Amino acid sequence: MAFPTETVYGLGANALDSQAVLSIFKAKSRPADNPLIVHVSSREDAERVASGWRNRERLLVTKYWPGPLTLVMSRRNIVPDAVTFGMDTVAVRMPNHPVALALIRQSGVPLVAPSANSSGKPSPTSAEHVLSDLQGKIDVVLDAGPTEIGVESTVVDVTAERPVILRPGAISVEELEREVGATLAPPHAELARRSPGMRYRHYAPAASVEIVKEGDVETLSRSVLKHLSEGRRVIAVVHSEEFRAADIPIPRIVLENDNRAIARDLYSTLRDCDSRNADVILFEEVREEGIGYAVMERIRRATRR
Ligand code: TXA
Ligand code: MG
């Protein structure tokens, strides 16, 4: 069953039932070695699936739960191997959405819930996105309208002395650094080992994505001409005054000039470009502060083929 959270729509199943968990991997065509987040509606539930609670972890959940913070902690035996691909850690979060919380409570068990997209596609921020990927593969989607935040939760590994941010998200890198001295995981090799999900080309539209520096109209124009001369269909996704005003002969999607709004509209915009059959998306770079870091991380990953 798919359901809304404050970040993106999730595809839920009983986290304590291996068969149910495996059916989620199947519906999404998700690689089995990419572990799932266990969603809870209470701290007691969180303590039932994860161990290693110290003052720091209690402080984090007091401050951010329910909300877009996922903690990677030691896994308790009650969590089946299928959830974590046998790893000894488990990711836990309490979503900040009344429908999600009610569903978990009514189920009486914690729910695994990956984003409810086909693996590799942009995450769904509306029930329509869920259906466009998973219709016929899932039974129900609870529709509560578009999600508020638009990018996935921040994933923080708190198993070591120093917390490590494995996936930037709605709760910013700066803030977690200030609160608990968290650092951003180094990219590539080590990250792939610690958070298997980060290995995959994710969040990606069918079109290829190219990043253009904020306000750099000259580079934008040059790139537009190059692609047009090679016969490609190009769309620009822009937010700055300069790019709005630029004289370029291609369609443009204008986002609100604000990092939160850009995050909220990011995935629906990428899907929109696909439905217009774009070959290339020229994406205007976003300042890497607050949630802008998560936006650029998703976009950079989408540029990889
Ligand atoms: O905002 C969200 O977190 C959404 C909503 C639906 O709650 N869920 C979501 O789940 O984004 P998913 O499965 O699409 O992404 C889970 C991420 C992956 O990058 C995965 O590798 C990482 O969390 N992860 C899960 N368990 C982990 C673990 N034990 N150790 C390290 N990384 C883990
Ligand atoms: Mg996902």
mmCIF file of C-alpha atoms and ligand atoms in Angstrom:
data_model
loop_
_atom_site.group_PDB
_atom_site.id
_atom_site.type_symbol
_atom_site.label_atom_id
_atom_site.label_comp_id
_atom_site.label_asym_id
_atom_site.label_seq_id
_atom_site.Cartn_x
_atom_site.Cartn_y
_atom_site.Cartn_z
ATOM 1 C CA MET A 1 0.000 0.000 0.000
ATOM 2 C CA ALA A 2 1.363 3.403 -0.932
ATOM 3 C CA PHE A 3 0.905 6.355 1.428
ATOM 4 C CA PRO A 4 1.987 9.976 1.800
ATOM 5 C CA THR A 5 4.696 11.212 4.135
ATOM 6 C CA GLU A 6 5.965 14.767 4.564
ATOM 7 C CA THR A 7 8.894 14.011 2.204
ATOM 8 C CA VAL A 8 7.698 11.745 -0.628
ATOM 9 C CA TYR A 9 5.132 8.940 -1.014
ATOM 10 C CA GLY A 10 6.223 5.593 0.435
ATOM 11 C CA LEU A 11 5.334 2.016 -0.427
ATOM 12 C CA GLY A 12 4.540 0.329 2.892
ATOM 13 C CA ALA A 13 4.630 -3.235 4.157
ATOM 14 C CA ASN A 14 4.893 -4.982 7.532
ATOM 15 C CA ALA A 15 8.554 -4.566 8.488
ATOM 16 C CA LEU A 16 8.470 -7.690 10.652
ATOM 17 C CA ASP A 17 7.252 -10.011 7.871
ATOM 18 C CA SER A 18 9.935 -11.192 5.411
ATOM 19 C CA GLN A 19 7.456 -12.106 2.692
ATOM 20 C CA ALA A 20 5.772 -8.712 2.841
ATOM 21 C CA VAL A 21 9.182 -7.012 2.737
ATOM 22 C CA LEU A 22 10.279 -9.045 -0.287
ATOM 23 C CA SER A 23 7.089 -8.122 -2.151
ATOM 24 C CA ILE A 24 8.119 -4.458 -1.893
ATOM 25 C CA PHE A 25 11.453 -5.108 -3.604
ATOM 26 C CA LYS A 26 9.564 -6.891 -6.345
ATOM 27 C CA ALA A 27 6.966 -4.166 -6.946
ATOM 28 C CA LYS A 28 9.694 -1.535 -7.275
ATOM 29 C CA SER A 29 12.185 -3.734 -9.144
ATOM 30 C CA ARG A 30 14.586 -2.702 -6.398
ATOM 31 C CA PRO A 31 17.972 -4.398 -5.961
ATOM 32 C CA ALA A 32 17.785 -6.631 -2.871
ATOM 33 C CA ASP A 33 21.020 -5.216 -1.454
ATOM 34 C CA ASN A 34 19.520 -1.743 -1.005
ATOM 35 C CA PRO A 35 18.151 -1.730 2.562
ATOM 36 C CA LEU A 36 14.808 -0.220 3.567
ATOM 37 C CA ILE A 37 13.852 2.337 6.214
ATOM 38 C CA VAL A 38 11.615 1.109 9.039
ATOM 39 C CA HIS A 39 8.865 3.648 9.754
ATOM 40 C CA VAL A 40 7.489 3.890 13.281
ATOM 41 C CA SER A 41 4.769 5.907 15.003
ATOM 42 C CA SER A 42 6.277 5.932 18.499
ATOM 43 C CA ARG A 43 9.621 5.925 20.250
ATOM 44 C CA GLU A 44 8.757 2.608 21.851
ATOM 45 C CA ASP A 45 8.466 1.073 18.379
ATOM 46 C CA ALA A 46 11.795 2.595 17.421
ATOM 47 C CA GLU A 47 13.399 1.026 20.494
ATOM 48 C CA ARG A 48 11.897 -2.311 19.560
ATOM 49 C CA VAL A 49 13.673 -2.388 16.179
ATOM 50 C CA ALA A 50 16.924 -0.514 16.944
ATOM 51 C CA SER A 51 19.376 -0.511 19.837
ATOM 52 C CA GLY A 52 22.227 1.755 20.877
ATOM 53 C CA TRP A 53 20.219 4.673 22.238
ATOM 54 C CA ARG A 54 22.370 7.233 23.976
ATOM 55 C CA ASN A 55 21.658 10.824 24.972
ATOM 56 C CA ARG A 56 22.633 12.004 21.516
ATOM 57 C CA GLU A 57 20.074 9.813 19.759
ATOM 58 C CA ARG A 58 17.385 10.756 22.288
ATOM 59 C CA LEU A 59 18.180 14.400 21.698
ATOM 60 C CA LEU A 60 17.918 13.961 17.942
ATOM 61 C CA VAL A 61 14.534 12.256 18.036
ATOM 62 C CA THR A 62 13.191 14.698 20.608
ATOM 63 C CA LYS A 63 14.131 17.525 18.322
ATOM 64 C CA TYR A 64 13.280 16.072 14.894
ATOM 65 C CA TRP A 65 10.625 13.356 15.261
ATOM 66 C CA PRO A 66 8.153 13.100 13.810
ATOM 67 C CA GLY A 67 10.091 14.482 10.866
ATOM 68 C CA PRO A 68 12.486 13.890 7.977
ATOM 69 C CA LEU A 69 15.392 12.429 9.967
ATOM 70 C CA THR A 70 16.336 8.759 9.508
ATOM 71 C CA LEU A 71 18.742 7.226 12.023
ATOM 72 C CA VAL A 72 20.933 4.253 11.154
ATOM 73 C CA MET A 73 21.403 2.289 14.374
ATOM 74 C CA SER A 74 22.131 -1.255 15.558
ATOM 75 C CA ARG A 75 19.528 -3.701 14.328
ATOM 76 C CA ARG A 76 17.555 -5.807 16.787
ATOM 77 C CA ASN A 77 16.743 -9.436 15.957
ATOM 78 C CA ILE A 78 13.053 -8.746 15.499
ATOM 79 C CA VAL A 79 13.913 -7.077 12.149
ATOM 80 C CA PRO A 80 14.141 -9.686 9.362
ATOM 81 C CA ASP A 81 17.273 -9.985 7.211
ATOM 82 C CA ALA A 82 15.301 -8.968 4.114
ATOM 83 C CA VAL A 83 14.940 -5.402 5.431
ATOM 84 C CA THR A 84 18.670 -4.739 5.694
ATOM 85 C CA PHE A 85 20.123 -7.372 3.349
ATOM 86 C CA GLY A 86 21.539 -9.003 6.455
ATOM 87 C CA MET A 87 23.451 -5.925 7.659
ATOM 88 C CA ASP A 88 23.654 -5.451 11.406
ATOM 89 C CA THR A 89 22.305 -1.907 11.226
ATOM 90 C CA VAL A 90 18.773 -0.690 10.611
ATOM 91 C CA ALA A 91 17.427 2.675 9.447
ATOM 92 C CA VAL A 92 14.486 4.094 11.437
ATOM 93 C CA ARG A 93 12.293 7.140 11.073
ATOM 94 C CA MET A 94 9.014 8.588 12.331
ATOM 95 C CA PRO A 95 7.325 10.432 9.459
ATOM 96 C CA ASN A 96 5.555 13.723 10.122
ATOM 97 C CA HIS A 97 2.304 13.112 8.317
ATOM 98 C CA PRO A 98 -1.069 12.372 9.936
ATOM 99 C CA VAL A 99 -1.986 9.736 7.315
ATOM 100 C CA ALA A 100 1.357 7.938 7.636
ATOM 101 C CA LEU A 101 1.214 7.968 11.442
ATOM 102 C CA ALA A 102 -2.393 6.748 11.499
ATOM 103 C CA LEU A 103 -1.575 3.959 9.057
ATOM 104 C CA ILE A 104 1.395 2.732 11.129
ATOM 105 C CA ARG A 105 -0.682 2.887 14.322
ATOM 106 C CA GLN A 106 -3.606 1.032 12.754
ATOM 107 C CA SER A 107 -1.265 -1.613 11.342
ATOM 108 C CA GLY A 108 0.054 -2.292 14.826
ATOM 109 C CA VAL A 109 3.547 -2.948 13.371
ATOM 110 C CA PRO A 110 6.366 -0.820 11.998
ATOM 111 C CA LEU A 111 6.318 -0.453 8.212
ATOM 112 C CA VAL A 112 9.162 -0.557 5.740
ATOM 113 C CA ALA A 113 8.560 2.165 3.182
ATOM 114 C CA PRO A 114 10.884 2.964 0.320
ATOM 115 C CA SER A 115 9.850 5.782 -1.958
ATOM 116 C CA ALA A 116 6.902 4.517 -4.015
ATOM 117 C CA ASN A 117 8.533 4.867 -7.450
ATOM 118 C CA SER A 118 9.994 2.307 -9.817
ATOM 119 C CA SER A 119 13.609 1.892 -8.818
ATOM 120 C CA GLY A 120 15.767 4.574 -10.458
ATOM 121 C CA LYS A 121 12.920 6.988 -11.284
ATOM 122 C CA PRO A 122 12.398 10.276 -9.452
ATOM 123 C CA SER A 123 10.629 9.735 -6.134
ATOM 124 C CA PRO A 124 6.856 10.334 -6.168
ATOM 125 C CA THR A 125 5.519 13.496 -4.574
ATOM 126 C CA SER A 126 1.888 12.831 -5.508
ATOM 127 C CA ALA A 127 -0.470 9.875 -5.773
ATOM 128 C CA GLU A 128 -0.488 10.362 -9.559
ATOM 129 C CA HIS A 129 3.285 9.798 -9.659
ATOM 130 C CA VAL A 130 2.849 6.584 -7.677
ATOM 131 C CA LEU A 131 0.216 5.287 -10.081
ATOM 132 C CA SER A 132 2.194 6.231 -13.137
ATOM 133 C CA ASP A 133 5.041 3.967 -11.918
ATOM 134 C CA LEU A 134 3.270 1.228 -9.994
ATOM 135 C CA GLN A 135 -0.296 0.858 -11.240
ATOM 136 C CA GLY A 136 -1.117 -2.847 -11.482
ATOM 137 C CA LYS A 137 1.737 -3.722 -9.113
ATOM 138 C CA ILE A 138 0.233 -2.351 -5.908
ATOM 139 C CA ASP A 139 -3.268 -2.564 -4.486
ATOM 140 C CA VAL A 140 -3.885 0.848 -2.929
ATOM 141 C CA VAL A 141 -2.520 4.389 -2.768
ATOM 142 C CA LEU A 142 -3.762 6.742 -0.068
ATOM 143 C CA ASP A 143 -3.998 10.156 -1.725
ATOM 144 C CA ALA A 144 -3.393 13.170 0.514
ATOM 145 C CA GLY A 145 -2.310 15.552 -2.215
ATOM 146 C CA PRO A 146 1.241 16.648 -3.011
ATOM 147 C CA THR A 147 3.899 16.190 -0.332
ATOM 148 C CA GLU A 148 5.206 19.174 1.568
ATOM 149 C CA ILE A 149 8.997 18.752 1.475
ATOM 150 C CA GLY A 150 9.567 16.959 -1.811
ATOM 151 C CA VAL A 151 12.968 15.338 -1.209
ATOM 152 C CA GLU A 152 13.675 12.315 0.972
ATOM 153 C CA SER A 153 14.663 12.292 4.631
ATOM 154 C CA THR A 154 18.207 12.955 5.798
ATOM 155 C CA VAL A 155 19.876 9.623 6.633
ATOM 156 C CA VAL A 156 22.369 9.792 9.511
ATOM 157 C CA ASP A 157 24.490 6.905 10.724
ATOM 158 C CA VAL A 158 24.791 7.233 14.500
ATOM 159 C CA THR A 159 26.549 3.927 15.166
ATOM 160 C CA ALA A 160 29.961 5.579 15.483
ATOM 161 C CA GLU A 161 31.306 8.231 17.838
ATOM 162 C CA ARG A 162 30.813 10.860 15.190
ATOM 163 C CA PRO A 163 27.488 10.862 13.284
ATOM 164 C CA VAL A 164 27.822 10.580 9.532
ATOM 165 C CA ILE A 165 25.271 11.913 7.052
ATOM 166 C CA LEU A 166 24.778 9.189 4.448
ATOM 167 C CA ARG A 167 22.072 10.972 2.463
ATOM 168 C CA PRO A 168 21.517 14.733 2.620
ATOM 169 C CA GLY A 169 17.865 15.647 2.920
ATOM 170 C CA ALA A 170 15.339 17.989 4.379
ATOM 171 C CA ILE A 171 17.236 18.496 7.631
ATOM 172 C CA SER A 172 20.304 20.378 6.574
ATOM 173 C CA VAL A 173 23.941 19.396 6.818
ATOM 174 C CA GLU A 174 24.744 22.701 8.590
ATOM 175 C CA GLU A 175 22.108 22.099 11.216
ATOM 176 C CA LEU A 176 23.180 18.542 12.012
ATOM 177 C CA GLU A 177 26.775 19.622 12.161
ATOM 178 C CA ARG A 178 25.874 22.288 14.680
ATOM 179 C CA GLU A 179 23.588 20.042 16.732
ATOM 180 C CA VAL A 180 25.638 16.864 16.996
ATOM 181 C CA GLY A 181 28.885 17.433 15.078
ATOM 182 C CA ALA A 182 27.707 15.303 12.153
ATOM 183 C CA THR A 183 29.873 15.214 9.037
ATOM 184 C CA LEU A 184 28.931 14.447 5.504
ATOM 185 C CA ALA A 185 30.069 11.008 4.338
ATOM 186 C CA PRO A 186 32.820 11.092 1.753
ATOM 187 C CA PRO A 187 31.393 10.319 -1.662
ATOM 188 C CA HIS A 188 31.781 7.114 -3.648
ATOM 189 C CA ALA A 189 33.668 4.126 -2.297
ATOM 190 C CA GLU A 190 33.084 4.474 1.393
ATOM 191 C CA LEU A 191 29.581 5.754 1.015
ATOM 192 C CA ALA A 192 28.662 2.869 -1.222
ATOM 193 C CA ARG A 193 29.855 0.510 1.470
ATOM 194 C CA ARG A 194 27.940 2.176 4.277
ATOM 195 C CA SER A 195 24.747 3.063 2.436
ATOM 196 C CA PRO A 196 24.154 0.748 -0.481
ATOM 197 C CA GLY A 197 21.377 2.957 -1.830
ATOM 198 C CA MET A 198 23.849 5.686 -2.668
ATOM 199 C CA ARG A 199 25.503 3.494 -5.275
ATOM 200 C CA TYR A 200 22.642 3.585 -7.675
ATOM 201 C CA ARG A 201 21.781 6.193 -10.238
ATOM 202 C CA HIS A 202 18.675 7.503 -8.599
ATOM 203 C CA TYR A 203 16.071 10.169 -8.898
ATOM 204 C CA ALA A 204 16.634 10.232 -12.596
ATOM 205 C CA PRO A 205 14.324 11.300 -15.389
ATOM 206 C CA ALA A 206 14.653 9.607 -18.776
ATOM 207 C CA ALA A 207 16.158 12.796 -20.230
ATOM 208 C CA SER A 208 19.809 13.498 -19.605
ATOM 209 C CA VAL A 209 20.457 16.273 -17.132
ATOM 210 C CA GLU A 210 23.045 19.014 -17.443
ATOM 211 C CA ILE A 211 23.802 21.501 -14.667
ATOM 212 C CA VAL A 212 24.294 25.164 -15.617
ATOM 213 C CA LYS A 213 25.820 27.658 -13.179
ATOM 214 C CA GLU A 214 23.310 29.996 -11.561
ATOM 215 C CA GLY A 215 22.719 33.093 -13.663
ATOM 216 C CA ASP A 216 25.351 32.129 -16.267
ATOM 217 C CA VAL A 217 23.334 33.068 -19.345
ATOM 218 C CA GLU A 218 26.283 32.790 -21.692
ATOM 219 C CA THR A 219 26.916 29.128 -20.887
ATOM 220 C CA LEU A 220 23.194 28.433 -21.008
ATOM 221 C CA SER A 221 22.865 29.929 -24.488
ATOM 222 C CA ARG A 222 25.900 28.074 -25.764
ATOM 223 C CA SER A 223 24.575 24.786 -24.466
ATOM 224 C CA VAL A 224 21.109 25.410 -25.922
ATOM 225 C CA LEU A 225 22.584 26.096 -29.352
ATOM 226 C CA LYS A 226 24.790 23.029 -29.238
ATOM 227 C CA HIS A 227 21.919 20.688 -28.354
ATOM 228 C CA LEU A 228 19.532 22.246 -30.845
ATOM 229 C CA SER A 229 22.081 21.986 -33.629
ATOM 230 C CA GLU A 230 22.426 18.304 -32.801
ATOM 231 C CA GLY A 231 18.673 17.869 -33.067
ATOM 232 C CA ARG A 232 17.825 17.387 -29.394
ATOM 233 C CA ARG A 233 14.704 18.510 -27.626
ATOM 234 C CA VAL A 234 15.827 20.744 -24.758
ATOM 235 C CA ILE A 235 13.998 22.130 -21.717
ATOM 236 C CA ALA A 236 15.495 24.554 -19.203
ATOM 237 C CA VAL A 237 14.563 24.413 -15.502
ATOM 238 C CA VAL A 238 15.382 27.836 -14.092
ATOM 239 C CA HIS A 239 14.793 30.080 -11.096
ATOM 240 C CA SER A 240 17.005 33.207 -11.318
ATOM 241 C CA GLU A 241 15.958 36.540 -12.802
ATOM 242 C CA GLU A 242 18.776 36.250 -15.357
ATOM 243 C CA PHE A 243 17.582 32.879 -16.614
ATOM 244 C CA ARG A 244 13.960 33.962 -16.688
ATOM 245 C CA ALA A 245 14.881 36.900 -18.846
ATOM 246 C CA ALA A 246 17.365 35.052 -21.071
ATOM 247 C CA ASP A 247 16.555 35.077 -24.746
ATOM 248 C CA ILE A 248 16.647 31.368 -25.610
ATOM 249 C CA PRO A 249 14.523 29.518 -28.167
ATOM 250 C CA ILE A 250 13.469 26.608 -25.916
ATOM 251 C CA PRO A 251 10.684 25.972 -23.395
ATOM 252 C CA ARG A 252 11.501 26.811 -19.812
ATOM 253 C CA ILE A 253 10.042 25.686 -16.510
ATOM 254 C CA VAL A 254 10.353 28.484 -13.979
ATOM 255 C CA LEU A 255 10.680 27.471 -10.326
ATOM 256 C CA GLU A 256 10.124 29.802 -7.401
ATOM 257 C CA ASN A 257 13.466 31.365 -6.429
ATOM 258 C CA ASP A 258 13.633 29.708 -3.009
ATOM 259 C CA ASN A 259 15.406 26.500 -2.024
ATOM 260 C CA ARG A 260 12.430 25.022 -0.158
ATOM 261 C CA ALA A 261 10.113 25.625 -3.097
ATOM 262 C CA ILE A 262 12.679 24.186 -5.508
ATOM 263 C CA ALA A 263 12.984 21.027 -3.376
ATOM 264 C CA ARG A 264 9.217 20.704 -3.177
ATOM 265 C CA ASP A 265 8.786 20.962 -6.945
ATOM 266 C CA LEU A 266 11.961 19.144 -8.026
ATOM 267 C CA TYR A 267 10.685 15.641 -8.749
ATOM 268 C CA SER A 268 7.388 16.691 -10.327
ATOM 269 C CA THR A 269 9.388 19.004 -12.602
ATOM 270 C CA LEU A 270 11.702 16.178 -13.685
ATOM 271 C CA ARG A 271 8.666 14.003 -14.414
ATOM 272 C CA ASP A 272 7.090 16.874 -16.295
ATOM 273 C CA CYS A 273 10.184 17.133 -18.527
ATOM 274 C CA ASP A 274 9.867 13.431 -19.302
ATOM 275 C CA SER A 275 6.210 13.714 -20.206
ATOM 276 C CA ARG A 276 7.181 16.469 -22.652
ATOM 277 C CA ASN A 277 9.701 14.065 -24.203
ATOM 278 C CA ALA A 278 12.734 16.194 -23.466
ATOM 279 C CA ASP A 279 16.089 14.705 -24.478
ATOM 280 C CA VAL A 280 18.046 17.132 -22.344
ATOM 281 C CA ILE A 281 17.203 19.074 -19.198
ATOM 282 C CA LEU A 282 19.362 22.125 -18.514
ATOM 283 C CA PHE A 283 19.053 22.583 -14.766
ATOM 284 C CA GLU A 284 20.063 25.870 -13.186
ATOM 285 C CA GLU A 285 22.301 25.191 -10.200
ATOM 286 C CA VAL A 286 20.863 25.890 -6.756
ATOM 287 C CA ARG A 287 22.839 27.411 -3.882
ATOM 288 C CA GLU A 288 24.064 24.614 -1.620
ATOM 289 C CA GLU A 289 22.658 25.833 1.650
ATOM 290 C CA GLY A 290 19.881 24.295 3.712
ATOM 291 C CA ILE A 291 17.833 21.899 1.626
ATOM 292 C CA GLY A 292 19.666 23.132 -1.498
ATOM 293 C CA TYR A 293 22.403 20.635 -0.719
ATOM 294 C CA ALA A 294 19.946 17.753 -1.049
ATOM 295 C CA VAL A 295 18.578 19.204 -4.292
ATOM 296 C CA MET A 296 22.025 19.386 -5.875
ATOM 297 C CA GLU A 297 22.960 15.918 -4.634
ATOM 298 C CA ARG A 298 19.874 14.500 -6.399
ATOM 299 C CA ILE A 299 20.558 16.476 -9.555
ATOM 300 C CA ARG A 300 24.218 15.467 -9.687
ATOM 301 C CA ARG A 301 23.227 11.862 -9.373
ATOM 302 C CA ALA A 302 20.712 12.324 -12.171
ATOM 303 C CA THR A 303 23.487 13.594 -14.467
ATOM 304 C CA ARG A 304 25.236 10.214 -14.242
ATOM 305 C CA ARG A 305 24.429 7.625 -16.824
HETATM 306 O O1 TXA B 1 11.902 10.323 3.097
HETATM 307 C C1 TXA B 1 12.157 9.112 3.067
HETATM 308 O O2 TXA B 1 13.082 8.614 3.721
HETATM 309 C C2 TXA B 1 11.255 8.227 2.188
HETATM 310 C C3 TXA B 1 9.845 8.216 2.785
HETATM 311 C C4 TXA B 1 8.902 7.309 2.033
HETATM 312 O O3 TXA B 1 9.894 7.896 4.138
HETATM 313 N N1 TXA B 1 11.787 6.896 2.088
HETATM 314 C C5 TXA B 1 12.902 6.625 1.359
HETATM 315 O O4 TXA B 1 13.256 5.290 1.328
HETATM 316 O O5 TXA B 1 13.517 7.483 0.774
HETATM 317 P P1 TXA B 1 14.259 4.678 0.229
HETATM 318 O O6 TXA B 1 14.181 3.215 0.431
HETATM 319 O O7 TXA B 1 13.886 5.195 -1.085
HETATM 320 O O8 TXA B 1 15.672 5.173 0.680
HETATM 321 C C6 TXA B 1 16.303 4.607 1.820
HETATM 322 C C7 TXA B 1 17.738 5.032 1.909
HETATM 323 C C8 TXA B 1 18.612 4.352 0.868
HETATM 324 O O9 TXA B 1 19.594 5.255 0.415
HETATM 325 C C9 TXA B 1 19.228 3.205 1.688
HETATM 326 O O10 TXA B 1 20.438 2.749 1.145
HETATM 327 C C10 TXA B 1 19.404 3.874 3.038
HETATM 328 O O11 TXA B 1 18.250 4.675 3.196
HETATM 329 N N2 TXA B 1 19.456 2.870 4.125
HETATM 330 C C11 TXA B 1 18.440 2.094 4.576
HETATM 331 N N3 TXA B 1 18.870 1.266 5.547
HETATM 332 C C12 TXA B 1 20.173 1.525 5.746
HETATM 333 C C13 TXA B 1 21.188 1.001 6.613
HETATM 334 N N4 TXA B 1 20.934 0.030 7.481
HETATM 335 N N5 TXA B 1 22.435 1.516 6.515
HETATM 336 C C14 TXA B 1 22.697 2.511 5.634
HETATM 337 N N6 TXA B 1 21.802 3.046 4.782
HETATM 338 C C15 TXA B 1 20.550 2.553 4.833
HETATM 339 MG MG MG B 2 14.043 5.836 -3.071
#
